[in-house]
mmCIF file of C-alpha atoms in Angstrom:
data_model
loop_
_atom_site.group_PDB
_atom_site.id
_atom_site.type_symbol
_atom_site.label_atom_id
_atom_site.label_comp_id
_atom_site.label_asym_id
_atom_site.label_seq_id
_atom_site.Cartn_x
_atom_site.Cartn_y
_atom_site.Cartn_z
ATOM 1 C CA ALA A 140 48.405 -50.660 -65.190
ATOM 2 C CA GLN A 141 47.769 -48.569 -61.871
ATOM 3 C CA LYS A 142 50.037 -48.411 -58.820
ATOM 4 C CA VAL A 143 49.924 -46.436 -55.612
ATOM 5 C CA THR A 144 53.239 -45.176 -53.736
ATOM 6 C CA GLN A 145 53.224 -44.462 -49.956
ATOM 7 C CA ALA A 146 56.531 -43.662 -49.277
ATOM 8 C CA GLN A 147 56.584 -43.461 -45.405
ATOM 9 C CA THR A 148 56.635 -46.678 -44.065
ATOM 10 C CA GLU A 149 56.398 -45.819 -40.398
ATOM 11 C CA ILE A 150 55.688 -42.183 -38.924
ATOM 12 C CA SER A 151 56.150 -41.661 -35.118
ATOM 13 C CA VAL A 152 54.509 -38.562 -33.396
ATOM 14 C CA VAL A 153 53.570 -37.375 -30.046
ATOM 15 C CA GLU A 154 50.265 -36.866 -29.374
ATOM 16 C CA LYS A 155 48.640 -33.386 -30.270
ATOM 17 C CA GLU A 156 51.180 -33.234 -33.200
ATOM 18 C CA ASP A 157 50.265 -32.865 -36.744
ATOM 19 C CA VAL A 158 50.774 -35.717 -39.216
ATOM 20 C CA THR A 159 50.806 -35.674 -43.189
ATOM 21 C CA LEU A 160 50.652 -39.280 -45.087
ATOM 22 C CA ASP A 161 51.794 -38.687 -48.312
ATOM 23 C CA CYS A 162 50.034 -41.022 -51.572
ATOM 24 C CA VAL A 163 51.396 -40.703 -55.146
ATOM 25 C CA TYR A 164 49.426 -42.702 -57.595
ATOM 26 C CA GLU A 165 49.738 -43.766 -61.383
ATOM 27 C CA THR A 166 46.805 -44.403 -63.569
ATOM 28 C CA ARG A 167 46.201 -44.216 -67.210
ATOM 29 C CA ASP A 168 42.438 -43.704 -66.771
ATOM 30 C CA THR A 169 41.007 -39.751 -66.748
ATOM 31 C CA THR A 170 38.664 -41.265 -64.461
ATOM 32 C CA TYR A 171 39.328 -42.766 -61.466
ATOM 33 C CA TYR A 172 38.735 -43.031 -57.541
ATOM 34 C CA LEU A 173 40.841 -42.955 -54.645
ATOM 35 C CA PHE A 174 40.351 -43.938 -51.276
ATOM 36 C CA TRP A 175 42.064 -43.596 -47.751
ATOM 37 C CA TYR A 176 41.460 -46.672 -45.314
ATOM 38 C CA LYS A 177 42.641 -47.032 -41.564
ATOM 39 C CA GLN A 178 43.677 -50.421 -40.122
ATOM 40 C CA PRO A 179 43.688 -50.337 -36.617
ATOM 41 C CA PRO A 180 45.323 -53.429 -34.513
ATOM 42 C CA SER A 181 42.070 -54.808 -34.577
ATOM 43 C CA GLY A 182 42.540 -55.562 -38.495
ATOM 44 C CA GLU A 183 39.502 -54.438 -40.048
ATOM 45 C CA LEU A 184 40.099 -52.002 -42.988
ATOM 46 C CA VAL A 185 37.733 -48.937 -41.881
ATOM 47 C CA PHE A 186 36.577 -46.481 -44.835
ATOM 48 C CA LEU A 187 37.433 -42.787 -44.410
ATOM 49 C CA ILE A 188 36.995 -41.113 -47.692
ATOM 50 C CA ARG A 189 37.040 -41.540 -51.305
ATOM 51 C CA ARG A 190 37.222 -38.849 -53.890
ATOM 52 C CA ASN A 191 36.744 -38.940 -57.985
ATOM 53 C CA SER A 192 39.114 -37.571 -60.311
ATOM 54 C CA PHE A 193 36.880 -34.526 -61.396
ATOM 55 C CA ASP A 194 36.691 -33.214 -57.705
ATOM 56 C CA GLU A 195 40.083 -31.543 -56.618
ATOM 57 C CA GLN A 196 38.372 -29.933 -53.979
ATOM 58 C CA ASN A 197 39.772 -30.775 -50.538
ATOM 59 C CA GLU A 198 38.094 -31.917 -47.496
ATOM 60 C CA ILE A 199 38.158 -31.981 -44.195
ATOM 61 C CA SER A 200 36.410 -33.679 -41.484
ATOM 62 C CA GLY A 201 36.879 -32.871 -37.995
ATOM 63 C CA ARG A 202 40.398 -33.636 -37.410
ATOM 64 C CA TYR A 203 40.918 -35.499 -40.905
ATOM 65 C CA SER A 204 41.972 -33.132 -44.204
ATOM 66 C CA TRP A 205 42.999 -34.476 -47.511
ATOM 67 C CA ASN A 206 44.894 -32.790 -50.413
ATOM 68 C CA PHE A 207 44.084 -33.807 -53.623
ATOM 69 C CA GLN A 208 46.618 -32.394 -56.232
ATOM 70 C CA LYS A 209 45.703 -34.001 -59.839
ATOM 71 C CA SER A 210 48.960 -32.052 -61.427
ATOM 72 C CA THR A 211 51.364 -34.029 -59.040
ATOM 73 C CA SER A 212 49.218 -37.402 -58.865
ATOM 74 C CA SER A 213 49.049 -37.066 -55.068
ATOM 75 C CA PHE A 214 46.343 -37.595 -52.399
ATOM 76 C CA ASN A 215 47.886 -36.733 -48.824
ATOM 77 C CA PHE A 216 46.300 -37.162 -45.832
ATOM 78 C CA THR A 217 46.688 -34.961 -42.673
ATOM 79 C CA ILE A 218 45.910 -35.738 -39.206
ATOM 80 C CA THR A 219 45.944 -32.549 -37.115
ATOM 81 C CA ALA A 220 46.424 -32.531 -33.131
ATOM 82 C CA SER A 221 46.864 -36.570 -33.556
ATOM 83 C CA GLN A 222 45.541 -38.638 -30.392
ATOM 84 C CA VAL A 223 46.934 -42.128 -29.397
ATOM 85 C CA VAL A 224 43.636 -43.545 -30.857
ATOM 86 C CA ASP A 225 45.030 -42.195 -34.155
ATOM 87 C CA SER A 226 47.807 -45.160 -34.153
ATOM 88 C CA ALA A 227 46.942 -47.519 -36.984
ATOM 89 C CA VAL A 228 48.195 -48.494 -40.342
ATOM 90 C CA TYR A 229 46.485 -46.105 -42.979
ATOM 91 C CA PHE A 230 46.349 -47.412 -46.726
ATOM 92 C CA CYS A 231 45.574 -45.302 -49.807
ATOM 93 C CA ALA A 232 43.878 -46.770 -52.646
ATOM 94 C CA LEU A 233 43.029 -46.722 -56.335
ATOM 95 C CA SER A 234 40.528 -47.959 -58.573
ATOM 96 C CA GLU A 235 40.030 -47.113 -62.158
ATOM 97 C CA ALA A 236 36.453 -46.714 -64.074
ATOM 98 C CA LEU A 237 37.281 -48.413 -66.957
ATOM 99 C CA ALA A 238 38.697 -51.586 -65.127
ATOM 100 C CA ALA A 239 36.529 -54.380 -64.733
ATOM 101 C CA GLY A 240 35.277 -54.779 -61.210
ATOM 102 C CA ASN A 241 35.843 -51.866 -59.187
ATOM 103 C CA LYS A 242 39.199 -53.656 -57.990
ATOM 104 C CA LEU A 243 41.084 -51.409 -55.396
ATOM 105 C CA THR A 244 45.034 -51.213 -56.051
ATOM 106 C CA PHE A 245 46.432 -50.236 -52.551
ATOM 107 C CA GLY A 246 49.696 -48.283 -51.298
ATOM 108 C CA GLY A 247 52.082 -50.244 -49.062
ATOM 109 C CA GLY A 248 50.721 -48.699 -46.233
ATOM 110 C CA THR A 249 51.684 -46.070 -43.789
ATOM 111 C CA ARG A 250 52.254 -46.859 -39.657
ATOM 112 C CA VAL A 251 51.245 -44.228 -37.641
ATOM 113 C CA LEU A 252 52.285 -44.419 -34.003
ATOM 114 C CA VAL A 253 51.031 -41.716 -31.650
ATOM 115 C CA LYS A 254 52.747 -41.629 -28.497
ATOM 116 C CA PRO A 255 51.316 -40.216 -25.377
ATOM 117 C CA GLY B 783 24.289 -57.645 -39.921
ATOM 118 C CA ALA B 784 25.105 -54.276 -41.128
ATOM 119 C CA GLY B 785 28.658 -55.094 -42.157
ATOM 120 C CA VAL B 786 30.603 -57.481 -43.912
ATOM 121 C CA SER B 787 30.996 -60.435 -41.588
ATOM 122 C CA GLN B 788 33.901 -63.350 -42.082
ATOM 123 C CA SER B 789 34.668 -66.796 -40.131
ATOM 124 C CA PRO B 790 36.358 -68.211 -38.811
ATOM 125 C CA SER B 791 38.303 -65.001 -37.396
ATOM 126 C CA ASN B 792 41.408 -67.144 -36.330
ATOM 127 C CA LYS B 793 42.549 -70.340 -38.120
ATOM 128 C CA VAL B 794 45.325 -72.393 -37.503
ATOM 129 C CA THR B 795 46.042 -75.365 -39.893
ATOM 130 C CA GLU B 796 48.466 -78.170 -40.561
ATOM 131 C CA LYS B 797 50.522 -77.882 -43.783
ATOM 132 C CA GLY B 798 48.932 -80.071 -46.281
ATOM 133 C CA LYS B 799 45.343 -79.641 -45.008
ATOM 134 C CA ASP B 800 42.505 -78.101 -46.809
ATOM 135 C CA VAL B 801 41.012 -74.494 -45.511
ATOM 136 C CA GLU B 802 37.602 -72.894 -45.880
ATOM 137 C CA LEU B 803 36.893 -69.179 -45.458
ATOM 138 C CA ARG B 804 33.599 -67.922 -45.311
ATOM 139 C CA CYS B 805 32.622 -64.227 -46.268
ATOM 140 C CA ASP B 806 28.858 -62.903 -45.716
ATOM 141 C CA PRO B 807 28.611 -59.401 -47.518
ATOM 142 C CA ILE B 808 26.633 -56.365 -46.383
ATOM 143 C CA SER B 809 22.891 -57.172 -47.731
ATOM 144 C CA GLY B 810 22.353 -55.714 -51.027
ATOM 145 C CA HIS B 811 25.805 -55.494 -52.041
ATOM 146 C CA THR B 812 26.277 -57.407 -55.328
ATOM 147 C CA ALA B 813 29.708 -57.123 -55.850
ATOM 148 C CA LEU B 814 32.177 -59.329 -53.705
ATOM 149 C CA TYR B 815 36.258 -59.380 -53.207
ATOM 150 C CA TRP B 816 38.679 -61.231 -51.489
ATOM 151 C CA TYR B 817 41.924 -59.735 -50.672
ATOM 152 C CA ARG B 818 45.053 -61.166 -49.203
ATOM 153 C CA GLN B 819 47.285 -59.406 -46.428
ATOM 154 C CA SER B 820 50.580 -60.762 -45.497
ATOM 155 C CA LEU B 821 53.664 -59.763 -44.112
ATOM 156 C CA GLY B 822 56.021 -57.981 -47.039
ATOM 157 C CA GLN B 823 53.384 -58.661 -49.945
ATOM 158 C CA GLY B 824 50.787 -56.025 -48.762
ATOM 159 C CA LEU B 825 46.991 -55.942 -49.869
ATOM 160 C CA GLU B 826 47.051 -58.200 -52.822
ATOM 161 C CA PHE B 827 43.433 -58.716 -54.949
ATOM 162 C CA LEU B 828 42.771 -62.455 -55.150
ATOM 163 C CA ILE B 829 39.280 -62.740 -56.877
ATOM 164 C CA TYR B 830 36.114 -60.378 -57.400
ATOM 165 C CA PHE B 831 32.510 -61.792 -57.817
ATOM 166 C CA GLN B 832 29.740 -59.511 -59.907
ATOM 167 C CA GLY B 833 26.159 -60.872 -59.543
ATOM 168 C CA ASN B 834 25.907 -63.663 -61.939
ATOM 169 C CA SER B 835 28.826 -62.775 -64.103
ATOM 170 C CA ALA B 836 31.887 -65.261 -64.147
ATOM 171 C CA PRO B 837 34.167 -64.285 -61.463
ATOM 172 C CA ASP B 838 37.605 -62.064 -62.176
ATOM 173 C CA LYS B 839 39.884 -64.927 -60.715
ATOM 174 C CA SER B 840 43.107 -63.069 -62.042
ATOM 175 C CA GLY B 841 44.555 -62.350 -58.478
ATOM 176 C CA LEU B 842 44.175 -65.910 -57.390
ATOM 177 C CA PRO B 843 48.110 -67.156 -56.589
ATOM 178 C CA SER B 844 47.656 -71.009 -57.745
ATOM 179 C CA ASP B 845 45.539 -73.580 -58.578
ATOM 180 C CA ARG B 846 45.402 -74.510 -55.184
ATOM 181 C CA PHE B 847 42.985 -71.258 -54.262
ATOM 182 C CA SER B 848 39.253 -71.341 -55.362
ATOM 183 C CA ALA B 849 36.188 -69.459 -54.419
ATOM 184 C CA GLU B 850 32.669 -69.671 -54.714
ATOM 185 C CA ARG B 851 29.720 -67.339 -54.497
ATOM 186 C CA THR B 852 26.567 -69.272 -53.932
ATOM 187 C CA GLY B 853 23.060 -67.603 -54.439
ATOM 188 C CA GLY B 854 24.879 -64.246 -55.198
ATOM 189 C CA SER B 855 25.336 -63.717 -51.475
ATOM 190 C CA VAL B 856 27.715 -65.878 -48.980
ATOM 191 C CA SER B 857 31.421 -66.875 -50.797
ATOM 192 C CA THR B 858 33.536 -69.251 -49.572
ATOM 193 C CA LEU B 859 37.352 -69.133 -50.333
ATOM 194 C CA THR B 860 38.838 -72.394 -50.089
ATOM 195 C CA ILE B 861 43.051 -73.163 -50.136
ATOM 196 C CA GLN B 862 43.531 -76.794 -50.849
ATOM 197 C CA ARG B 863 47.120 -78.436 -49.673
ATOM 198 C CA THR B 864 47.825 -75.340 -47.306
ATOM 199 C CA GLN B 865 51.715 -74.304 -47.479
ATOM 200 C CA GLN B 866 53.071 -72.240 -44.933
ATOM 201 C CA GLU B 867 53.444 -69.176 -47.532
ATOM 202 C CA ASP B 868 49.680 -69.095 -47.386
ATOM 203 C CA SER B 869 49.424 -67.556 -43.862
ATOM 204 C CA ALA B 870 48.199 -64.322 -44.071
ATOM 205 C CA VAL B 871 45.063 -62.438 -43.225
ATOM 206 C CA TYR B 872 42.108 -62.842 -45.920
ATOM 207 C CA LEU B 873 39.881 -59.994 -46.207
ATOM 208 C CA CYS B 874 36.760 -60.259 -47.690
ATOM 209 C CA ALA B 875 35.044 -57.000 -48.913
ATOM 210 C CA SER B 876 31.243 -55.911 -50.713
ATOM 211 C CA SER B 877 30.036 -52.989 -52.527
ATOM 212 C CA PRO B 878 27.319 -52.020 -54.663
ATOM 213 C CA PRO B 879 27.973 -52.555 -58.450
ATOM 214 C CA THR B 880 28.631 -49.347 -59.774
ATOM 215 C CA SER B 881 32.288 -48.122 -60.359
ATOM 216 C CA GLY B 882 33.973 -46.244 -57.655
ATOM 217 C CA ASN B 883 31.711 -47.167 -55.138
ATOM 218 C CA THR B 884 33.118 -47.608 -51.571
ATOM 219 C CA ILE B 885 34.502 -51.051 -50.895
ATOM 220 C CA TYR B 886 33.489 -52.205 -47.045
ATOM 221 C CA PHE B 887 35.637 -54.728 -45.683
ATOM 222 C CA GLY B 888 35.155 -57.229 -42.845
ATOM 223 C CA GLU B 889 37.637 -57.943 -39.807
ATOM 224 C CA GLY B 890 39.669 -60.576 -42.132
ATOM 225 C CA SER B 891 40.344 -64.638 -41.310
ATOM 226 C CA TRP B 892 43.770 -64.832 -39.889
ATOM 227 C CA LEU B 893 44.942 -68.282 -41.459
ATOM 228 C CA THR B 894 48.666 -69.790 -39.958
ATOM 229 C CA VAL B 895 49.649 -72.649 -41.226
ATOM 230 C CA VAL B 896 51.854 -74.664 -39.254
#
C-alpha cells in the first residue's frame, strides 16, 4: 500500500529565510504521481505542483522549487525568501497509476509559520 | 463557477441529526471525490465517483455515511445520526478522468456536531 510521510509537523522561520519541507513516499507502482498542495487559513487546498515518476527534473516556479529524487523516494519542496503569505499547511500527496480512481494519499502535512 | 463549489460552508448540528453536504464539481470533470479532514486524522479519502461507474466507497467510515451523484455532476454526502466524532471539514474535489490528473479541491464544509 502507498504511504506518504512528512516528518516535520511544524516549521517556524523569519521572513526572507528559506524553508525546505521534506516528503518521503512508499509505493509499489512504477508509475505514480506526486503532488504538493497548500492549505492557507481559509481552508481550501490549493494545488501547487504535479510530478510524474518518470520525470526527475527539478522544477522552479518563482520562489518555489521542488527536488524529486527517485533513489531516495523523496519529493522535497523549498520556499526561497519566505514571506508572511507563505504561512500555511503544506501537504505532499501520491497517486498510483494502477490504483483505480486516481485517489490521493496524503502526508500528515507541515505547518509553516513565517514571522515578520 | 470556475472552481469546486461546496455548501454549506459551515454547519452546526445536534448529535443524532442527519446532515447533507453538497458539492458542485468543475464543469467537465467526470471524477468526483470526498475527503475528510479532522484533527489528528489528517486527510482521509471517503468516496470516489467516476462517470457512470459504481462508486468506490472503500473510505466511508461507517454505514451512517452515504453519498450520491446525480446526473454525473452534483454530489451530496449524507451523514445520518451524527456523532461528535463526525466533526471535521469535509472536502470535495474533482478531476478529469485520466490517471494522474490534478485533483482540484473546494473550500470544504466545516461540520460541528454538538
